[in-house]
Short mmCIF file of N, CA, C and O in Angstrom, two decimals:
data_model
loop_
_atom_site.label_atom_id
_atom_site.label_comp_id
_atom_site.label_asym_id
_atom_site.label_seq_id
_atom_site.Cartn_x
_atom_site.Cartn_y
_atom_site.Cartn_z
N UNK U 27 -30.21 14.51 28.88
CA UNK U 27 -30.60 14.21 27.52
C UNK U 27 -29.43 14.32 26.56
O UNK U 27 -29.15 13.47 25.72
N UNK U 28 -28.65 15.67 26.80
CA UNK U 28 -27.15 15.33 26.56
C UNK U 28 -27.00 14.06 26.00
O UNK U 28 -27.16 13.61 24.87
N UNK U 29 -26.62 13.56 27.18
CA UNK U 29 -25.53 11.98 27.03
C UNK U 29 -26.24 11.59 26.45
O UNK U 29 -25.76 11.54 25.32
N UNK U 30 -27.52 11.10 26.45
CA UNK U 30 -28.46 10.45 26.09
C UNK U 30 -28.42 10.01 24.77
O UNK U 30 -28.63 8.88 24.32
N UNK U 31 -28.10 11.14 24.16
CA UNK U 31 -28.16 11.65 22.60
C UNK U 31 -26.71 11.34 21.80
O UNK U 31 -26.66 10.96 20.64
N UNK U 32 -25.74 11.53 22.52
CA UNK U 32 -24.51 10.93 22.12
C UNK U 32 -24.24 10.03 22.26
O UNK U 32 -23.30 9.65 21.55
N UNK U 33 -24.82 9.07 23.23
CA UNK U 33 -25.23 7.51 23.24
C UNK U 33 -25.69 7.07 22.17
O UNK U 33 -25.01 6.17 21.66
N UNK U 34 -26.62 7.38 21.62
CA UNK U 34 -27.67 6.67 20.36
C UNK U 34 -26.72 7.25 19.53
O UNK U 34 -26.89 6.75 18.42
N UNK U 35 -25.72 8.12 19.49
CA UNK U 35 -25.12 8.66 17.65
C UNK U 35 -23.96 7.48 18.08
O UNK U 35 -23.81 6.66 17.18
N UNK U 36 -23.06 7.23 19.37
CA UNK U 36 -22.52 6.24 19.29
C UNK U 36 -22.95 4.90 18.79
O UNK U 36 -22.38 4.19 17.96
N UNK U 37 -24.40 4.61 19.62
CA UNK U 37 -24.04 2.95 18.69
C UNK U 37 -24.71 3.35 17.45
O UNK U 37 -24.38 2.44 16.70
N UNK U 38 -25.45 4.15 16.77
CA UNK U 38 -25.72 4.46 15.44
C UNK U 38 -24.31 4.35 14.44
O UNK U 38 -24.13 3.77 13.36
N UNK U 39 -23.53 5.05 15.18
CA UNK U 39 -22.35 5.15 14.31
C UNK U 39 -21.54 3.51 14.47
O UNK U 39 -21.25 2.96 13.41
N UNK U 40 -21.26 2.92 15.54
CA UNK U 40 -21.28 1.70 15.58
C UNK U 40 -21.83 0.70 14.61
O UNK U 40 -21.19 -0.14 13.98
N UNK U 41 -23.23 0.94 14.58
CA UNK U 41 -24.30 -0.31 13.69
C UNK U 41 -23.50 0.09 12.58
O UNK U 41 -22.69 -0.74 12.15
N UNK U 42 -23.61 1.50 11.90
CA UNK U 42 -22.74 1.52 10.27
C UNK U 42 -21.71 1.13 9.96
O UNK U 42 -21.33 0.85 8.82
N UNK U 43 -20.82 1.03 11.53
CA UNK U 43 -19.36 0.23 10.50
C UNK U 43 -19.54 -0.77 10.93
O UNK U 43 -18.43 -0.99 11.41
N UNK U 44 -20.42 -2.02 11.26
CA UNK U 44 -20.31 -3.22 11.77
C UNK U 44 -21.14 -3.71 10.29
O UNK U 44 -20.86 -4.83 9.88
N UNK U 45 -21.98 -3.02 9.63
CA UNK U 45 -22.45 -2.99 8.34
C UNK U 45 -22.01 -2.87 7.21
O UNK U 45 -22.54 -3.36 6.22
N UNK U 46 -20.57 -1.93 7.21
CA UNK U 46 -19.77 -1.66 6.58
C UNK U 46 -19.79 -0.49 5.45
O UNK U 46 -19.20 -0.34 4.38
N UNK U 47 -20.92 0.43 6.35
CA UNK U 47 -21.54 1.25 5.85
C UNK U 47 -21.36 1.82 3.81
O UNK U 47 -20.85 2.73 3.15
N UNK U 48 -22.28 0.41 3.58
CA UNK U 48 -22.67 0.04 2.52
C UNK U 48 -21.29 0.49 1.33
O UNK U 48 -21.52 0.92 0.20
N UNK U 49 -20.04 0.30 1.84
CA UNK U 49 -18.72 -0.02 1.09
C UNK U 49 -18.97 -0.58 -0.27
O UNK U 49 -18.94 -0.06 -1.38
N UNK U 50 -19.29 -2.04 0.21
CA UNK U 50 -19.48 -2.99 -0.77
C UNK U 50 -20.74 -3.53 -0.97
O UNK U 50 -21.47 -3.85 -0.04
N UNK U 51 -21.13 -3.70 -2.53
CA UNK U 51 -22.16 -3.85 -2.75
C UNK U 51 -23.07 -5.37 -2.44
O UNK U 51 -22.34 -6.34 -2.70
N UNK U 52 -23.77 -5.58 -2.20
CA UNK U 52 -24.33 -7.34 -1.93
C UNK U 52 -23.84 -7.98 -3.36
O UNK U 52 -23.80 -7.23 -4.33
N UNK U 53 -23.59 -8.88 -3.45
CA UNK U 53 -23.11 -9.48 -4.44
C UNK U 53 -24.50 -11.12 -4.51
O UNK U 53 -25.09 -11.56 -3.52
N UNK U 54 -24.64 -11.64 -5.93
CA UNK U 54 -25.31 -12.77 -6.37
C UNK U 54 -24.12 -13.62 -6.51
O UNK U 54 -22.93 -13.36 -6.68
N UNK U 55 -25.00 -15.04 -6.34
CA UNK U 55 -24.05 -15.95 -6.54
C UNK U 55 -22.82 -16.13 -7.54
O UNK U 55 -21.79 -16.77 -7.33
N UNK U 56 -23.19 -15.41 -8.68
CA UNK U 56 -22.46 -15.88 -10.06
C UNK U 56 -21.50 -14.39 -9.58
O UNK U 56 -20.38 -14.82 -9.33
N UNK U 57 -21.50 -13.13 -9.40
CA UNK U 57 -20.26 -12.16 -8.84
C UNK U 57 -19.53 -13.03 -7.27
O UNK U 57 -18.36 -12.95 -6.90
N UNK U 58 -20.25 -13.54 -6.84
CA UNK U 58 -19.68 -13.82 -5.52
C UNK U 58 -18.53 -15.09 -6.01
O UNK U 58 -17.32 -15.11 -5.84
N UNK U 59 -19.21 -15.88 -6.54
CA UNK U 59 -17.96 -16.83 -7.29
C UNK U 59 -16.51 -15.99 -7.98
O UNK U 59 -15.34 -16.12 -7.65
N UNK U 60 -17.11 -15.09 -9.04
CA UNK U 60 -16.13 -14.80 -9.39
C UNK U 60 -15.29 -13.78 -8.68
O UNK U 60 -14.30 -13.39 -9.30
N UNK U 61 -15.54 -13.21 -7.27
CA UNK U 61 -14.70 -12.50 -6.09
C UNK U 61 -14.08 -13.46 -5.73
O UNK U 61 -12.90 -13.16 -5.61
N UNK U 62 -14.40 -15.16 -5.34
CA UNK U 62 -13.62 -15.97 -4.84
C UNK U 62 -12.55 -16.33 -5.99
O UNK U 62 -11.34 -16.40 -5.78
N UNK U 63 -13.01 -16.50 -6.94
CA UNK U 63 -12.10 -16.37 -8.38
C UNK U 63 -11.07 -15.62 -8.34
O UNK U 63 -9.99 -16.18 -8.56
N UNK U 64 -11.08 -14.29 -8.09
CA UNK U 64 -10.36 -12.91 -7.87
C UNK U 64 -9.34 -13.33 -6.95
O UNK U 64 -8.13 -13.32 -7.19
N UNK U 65 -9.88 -13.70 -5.90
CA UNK U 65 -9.06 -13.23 -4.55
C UNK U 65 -7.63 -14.63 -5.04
O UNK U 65 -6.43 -14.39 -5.14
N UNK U 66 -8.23 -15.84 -5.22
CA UNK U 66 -7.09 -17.10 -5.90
C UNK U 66 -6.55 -16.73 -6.71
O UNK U 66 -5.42 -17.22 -6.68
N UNK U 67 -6.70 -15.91 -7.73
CA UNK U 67 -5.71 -15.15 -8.87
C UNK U 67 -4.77 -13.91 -8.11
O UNK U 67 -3.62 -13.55 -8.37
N UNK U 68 -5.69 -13.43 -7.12
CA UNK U 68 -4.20 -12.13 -6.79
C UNK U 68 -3.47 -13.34 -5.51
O UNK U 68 -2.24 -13.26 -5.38
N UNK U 69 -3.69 -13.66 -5.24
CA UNK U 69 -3.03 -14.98 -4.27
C UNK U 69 -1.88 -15.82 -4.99
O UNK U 69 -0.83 -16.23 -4.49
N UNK U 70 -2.35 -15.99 -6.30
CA UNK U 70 -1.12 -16.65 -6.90
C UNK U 70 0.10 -15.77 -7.96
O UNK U 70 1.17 -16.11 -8.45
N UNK U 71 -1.04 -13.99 -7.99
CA UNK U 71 -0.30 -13.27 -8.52
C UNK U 71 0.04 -13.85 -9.84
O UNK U 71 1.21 -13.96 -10.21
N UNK U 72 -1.18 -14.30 -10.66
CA UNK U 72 -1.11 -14.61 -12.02
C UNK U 72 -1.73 -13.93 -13.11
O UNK U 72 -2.94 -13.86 -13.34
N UNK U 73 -0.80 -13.45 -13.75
CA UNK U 73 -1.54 -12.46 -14.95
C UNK U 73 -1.98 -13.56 -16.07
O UNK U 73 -2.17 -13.10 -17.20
N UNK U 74 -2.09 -14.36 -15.96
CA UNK U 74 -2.89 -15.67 -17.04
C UNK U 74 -3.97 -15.63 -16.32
O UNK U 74 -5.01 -15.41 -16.95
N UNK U 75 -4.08 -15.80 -14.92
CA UNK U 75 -5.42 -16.04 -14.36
C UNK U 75 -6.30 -14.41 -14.46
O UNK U 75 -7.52 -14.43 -14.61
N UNK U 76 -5.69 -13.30 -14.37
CA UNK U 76 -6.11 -12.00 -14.08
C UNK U 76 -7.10 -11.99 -15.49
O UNK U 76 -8.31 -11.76 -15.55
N UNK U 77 -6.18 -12.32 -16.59
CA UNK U 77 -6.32 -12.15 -17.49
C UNK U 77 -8.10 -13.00 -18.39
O UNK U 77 -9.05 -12.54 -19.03
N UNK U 78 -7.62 -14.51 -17.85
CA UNK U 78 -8.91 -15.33 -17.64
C UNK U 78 -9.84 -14.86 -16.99
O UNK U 78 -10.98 -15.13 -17.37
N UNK U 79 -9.65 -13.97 -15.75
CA UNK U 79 -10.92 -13.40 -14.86
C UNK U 79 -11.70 -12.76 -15.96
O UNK U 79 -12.79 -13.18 -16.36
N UNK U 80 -10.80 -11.27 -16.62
CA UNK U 80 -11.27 -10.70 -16.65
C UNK U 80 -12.14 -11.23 -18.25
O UNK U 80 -13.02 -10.52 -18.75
N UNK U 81 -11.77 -12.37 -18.78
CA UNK U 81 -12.79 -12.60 -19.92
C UNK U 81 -13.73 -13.24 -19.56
O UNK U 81 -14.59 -13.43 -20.42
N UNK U 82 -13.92 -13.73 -18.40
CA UNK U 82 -15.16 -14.68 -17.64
C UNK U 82 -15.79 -14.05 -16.88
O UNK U 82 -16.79 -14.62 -16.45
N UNK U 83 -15.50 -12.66 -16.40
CA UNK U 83 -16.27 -10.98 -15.88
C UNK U 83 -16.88 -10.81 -17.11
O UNK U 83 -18.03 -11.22 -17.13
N UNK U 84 -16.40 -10.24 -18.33
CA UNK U 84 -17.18 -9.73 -19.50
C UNK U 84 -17.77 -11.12 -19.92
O UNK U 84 -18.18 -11.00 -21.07
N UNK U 85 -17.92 -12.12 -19.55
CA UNK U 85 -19.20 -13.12 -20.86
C UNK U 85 -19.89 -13.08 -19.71
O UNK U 85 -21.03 -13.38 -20.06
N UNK U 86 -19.90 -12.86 -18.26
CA UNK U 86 -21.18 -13.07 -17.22
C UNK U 86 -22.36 -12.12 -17.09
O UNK U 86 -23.56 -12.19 -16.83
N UNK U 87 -20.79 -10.49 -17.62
CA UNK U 87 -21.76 -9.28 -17.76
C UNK U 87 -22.76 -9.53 -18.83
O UNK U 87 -23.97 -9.34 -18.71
N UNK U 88 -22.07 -10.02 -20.04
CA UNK U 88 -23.26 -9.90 -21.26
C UNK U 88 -24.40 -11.05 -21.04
O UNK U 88 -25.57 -10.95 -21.41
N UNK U 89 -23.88 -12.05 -20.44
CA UNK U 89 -24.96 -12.47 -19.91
C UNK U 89 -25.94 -12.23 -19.07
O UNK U 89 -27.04 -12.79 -19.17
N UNK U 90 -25.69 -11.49 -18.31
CA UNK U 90 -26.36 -10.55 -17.54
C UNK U 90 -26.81 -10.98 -16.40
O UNK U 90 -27.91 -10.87 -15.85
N UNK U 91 -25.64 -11.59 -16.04
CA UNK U 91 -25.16 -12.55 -14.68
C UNK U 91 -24.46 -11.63 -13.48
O UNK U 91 -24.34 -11.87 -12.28
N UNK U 92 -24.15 -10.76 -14.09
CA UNK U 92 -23.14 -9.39 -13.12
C UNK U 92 -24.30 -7.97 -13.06
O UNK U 92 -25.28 -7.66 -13.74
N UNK U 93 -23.78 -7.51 -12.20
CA UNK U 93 -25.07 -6.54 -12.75
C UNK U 93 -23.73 -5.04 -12.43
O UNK U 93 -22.55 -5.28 -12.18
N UNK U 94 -24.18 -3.95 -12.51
CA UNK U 94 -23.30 -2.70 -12.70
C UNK U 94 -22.42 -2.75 -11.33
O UNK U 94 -21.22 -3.02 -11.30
N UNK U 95 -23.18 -2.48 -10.24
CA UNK U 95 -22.40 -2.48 -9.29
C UNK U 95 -21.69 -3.67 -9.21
O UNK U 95 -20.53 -3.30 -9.01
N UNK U 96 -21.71 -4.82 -9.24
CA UNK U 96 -20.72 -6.13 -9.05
C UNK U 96 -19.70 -5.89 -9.90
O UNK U 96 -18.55 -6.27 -9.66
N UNK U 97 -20.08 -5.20 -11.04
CA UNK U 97 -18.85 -4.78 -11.97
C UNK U 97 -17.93 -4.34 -11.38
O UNK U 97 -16.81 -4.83 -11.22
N UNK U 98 -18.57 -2.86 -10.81
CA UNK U 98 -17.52 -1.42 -11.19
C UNK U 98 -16.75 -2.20 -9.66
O UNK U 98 -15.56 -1.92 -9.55
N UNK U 99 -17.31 -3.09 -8.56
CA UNK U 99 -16.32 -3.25 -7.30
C UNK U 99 -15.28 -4.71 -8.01
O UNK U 99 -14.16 -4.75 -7.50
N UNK U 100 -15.57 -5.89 -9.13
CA UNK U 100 -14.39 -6.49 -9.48
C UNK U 100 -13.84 -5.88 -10.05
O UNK U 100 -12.64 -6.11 -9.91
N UNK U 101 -14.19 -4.62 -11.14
CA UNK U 101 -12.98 -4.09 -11.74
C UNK U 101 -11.78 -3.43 -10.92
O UNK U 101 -10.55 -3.34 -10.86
N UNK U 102 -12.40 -3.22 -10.63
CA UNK U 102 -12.32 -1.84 -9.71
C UNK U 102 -10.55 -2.75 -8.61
O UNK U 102 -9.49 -2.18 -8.35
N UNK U 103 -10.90 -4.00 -8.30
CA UNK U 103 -9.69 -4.90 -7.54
C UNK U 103 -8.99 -5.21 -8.87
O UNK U 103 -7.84 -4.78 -8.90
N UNK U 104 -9.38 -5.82 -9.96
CA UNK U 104 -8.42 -5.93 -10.80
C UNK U 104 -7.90 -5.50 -11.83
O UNK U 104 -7.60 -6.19 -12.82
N UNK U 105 -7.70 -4.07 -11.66
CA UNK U 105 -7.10 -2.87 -11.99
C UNK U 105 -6.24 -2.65 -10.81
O UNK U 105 -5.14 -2.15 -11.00
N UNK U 106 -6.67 -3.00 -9.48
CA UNK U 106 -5.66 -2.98 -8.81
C UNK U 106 -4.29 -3.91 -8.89
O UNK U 106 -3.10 -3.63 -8.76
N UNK U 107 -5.00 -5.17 -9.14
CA UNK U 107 -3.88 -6.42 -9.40
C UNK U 107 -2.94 -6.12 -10.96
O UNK U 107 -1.71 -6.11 -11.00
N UNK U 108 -3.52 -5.96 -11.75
CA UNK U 108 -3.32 -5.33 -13.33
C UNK U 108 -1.87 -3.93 -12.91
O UNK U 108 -0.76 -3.96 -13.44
N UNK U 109 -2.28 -2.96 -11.98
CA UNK U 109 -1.13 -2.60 -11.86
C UNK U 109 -0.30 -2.91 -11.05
O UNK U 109 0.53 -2.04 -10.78
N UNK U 110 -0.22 -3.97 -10.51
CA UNK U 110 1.01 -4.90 -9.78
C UNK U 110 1.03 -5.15 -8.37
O UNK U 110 1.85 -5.83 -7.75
N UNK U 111 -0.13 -4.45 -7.87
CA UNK U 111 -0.15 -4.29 -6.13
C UNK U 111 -1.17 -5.46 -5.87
O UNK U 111 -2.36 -5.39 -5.56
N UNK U 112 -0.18 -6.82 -6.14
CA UNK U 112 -1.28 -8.34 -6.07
C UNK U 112 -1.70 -8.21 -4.41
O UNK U 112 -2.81 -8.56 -4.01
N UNK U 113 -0.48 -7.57 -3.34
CA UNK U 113 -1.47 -7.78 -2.23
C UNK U 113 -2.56 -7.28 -1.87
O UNK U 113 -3.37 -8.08 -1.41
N UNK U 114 -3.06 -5.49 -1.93
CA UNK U 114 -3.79 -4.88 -2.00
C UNK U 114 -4.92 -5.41 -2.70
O UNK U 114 -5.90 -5.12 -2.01
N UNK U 115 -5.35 -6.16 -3.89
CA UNK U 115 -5.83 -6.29 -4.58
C UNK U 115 -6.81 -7.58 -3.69
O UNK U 115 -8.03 -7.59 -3.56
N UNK U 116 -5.93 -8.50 -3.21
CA UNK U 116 -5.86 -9.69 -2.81
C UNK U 116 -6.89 -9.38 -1.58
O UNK U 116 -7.95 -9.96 -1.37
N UNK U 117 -6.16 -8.07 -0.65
CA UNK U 117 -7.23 -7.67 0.67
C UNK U 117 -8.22 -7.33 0.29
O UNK U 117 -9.21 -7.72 0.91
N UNK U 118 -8.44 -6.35 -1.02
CA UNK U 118 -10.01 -5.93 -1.51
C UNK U 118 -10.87 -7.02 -1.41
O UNK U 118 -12.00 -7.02 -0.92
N UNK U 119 -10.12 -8.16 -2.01
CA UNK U 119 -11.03 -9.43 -3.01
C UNK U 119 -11.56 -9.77 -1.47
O UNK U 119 -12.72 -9.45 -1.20
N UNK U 120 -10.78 -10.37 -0.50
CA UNK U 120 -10.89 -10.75 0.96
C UNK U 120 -12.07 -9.60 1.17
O UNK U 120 -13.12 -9.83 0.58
N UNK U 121 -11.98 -8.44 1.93
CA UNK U 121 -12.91 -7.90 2.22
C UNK U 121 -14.09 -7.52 1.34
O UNK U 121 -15.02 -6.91 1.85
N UNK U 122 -14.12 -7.83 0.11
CA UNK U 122 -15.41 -7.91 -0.86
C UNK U 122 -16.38 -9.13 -0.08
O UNK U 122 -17.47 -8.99 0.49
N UNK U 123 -15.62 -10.28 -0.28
CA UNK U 123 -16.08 -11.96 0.51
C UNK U 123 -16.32 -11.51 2.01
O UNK U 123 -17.39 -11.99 2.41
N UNK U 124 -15.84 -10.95 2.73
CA UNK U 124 -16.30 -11.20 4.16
C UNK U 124 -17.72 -10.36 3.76
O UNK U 124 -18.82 -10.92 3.71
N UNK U 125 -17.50 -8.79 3.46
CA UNK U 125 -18.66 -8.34 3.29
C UNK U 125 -19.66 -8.97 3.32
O UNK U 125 -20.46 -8.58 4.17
N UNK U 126 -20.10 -10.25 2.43
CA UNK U 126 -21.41 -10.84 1.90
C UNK U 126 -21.79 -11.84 3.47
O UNK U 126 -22.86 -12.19 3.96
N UNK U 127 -20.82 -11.99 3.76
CA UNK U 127 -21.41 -12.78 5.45
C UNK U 127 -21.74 -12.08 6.23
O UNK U 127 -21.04 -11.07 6.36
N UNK U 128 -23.08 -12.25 7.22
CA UNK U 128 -23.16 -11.03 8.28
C UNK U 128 -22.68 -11.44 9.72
O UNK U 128 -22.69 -10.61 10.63
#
């Protein structure tokens, strides 16, 4: 029963990171656009585009097109890009997007 039992915590623990044990939040169409948005701005490493994101993040929020969590995970990358680490920023945006595929 042993093994048995460390079997099931293995693939238990398995299923959670193949899930991504809820890292990133599900994203709606209108955040999921603007992650693909994200990831082409730290890709070209443009603070005009960073800059454009981030005023087309705040009119989606007040629209109420973003919701809290979609926020706090784009800010959250472009604050990373904002302080200069466009690749890091660039892998978040990437692994935000794979996230939403299963």
């Amino acid at each position: 029963m042993h093994r048995s039992r460390i079997c099931r915590l293995f693939v238990l623990g398995l299923a959670l990171l193949a899930a991504g044990c809820g890292s990133h939040p599900p994203l709606e169409r209108p955040s999921y656009d603007l992650a693909k948005a994200l990831y082409a701005v730290c890709n070209r490493q443009s603070t005009d585009g960073l800059q454009k994101f981030e005023t087309v993040l705040t009119e989606s929020i007040a629209a109420g097109n973003v919701g809290p969590h979609e926020e706090s995970a784009l800010r959250e990358i472009a604050e990373v890009a904002a302080a200069g680490d466009w690749q890091a920023a660039q892998e978040q945006a990437r692994e935000l997007i794979a996230s939403q595929n299963p």
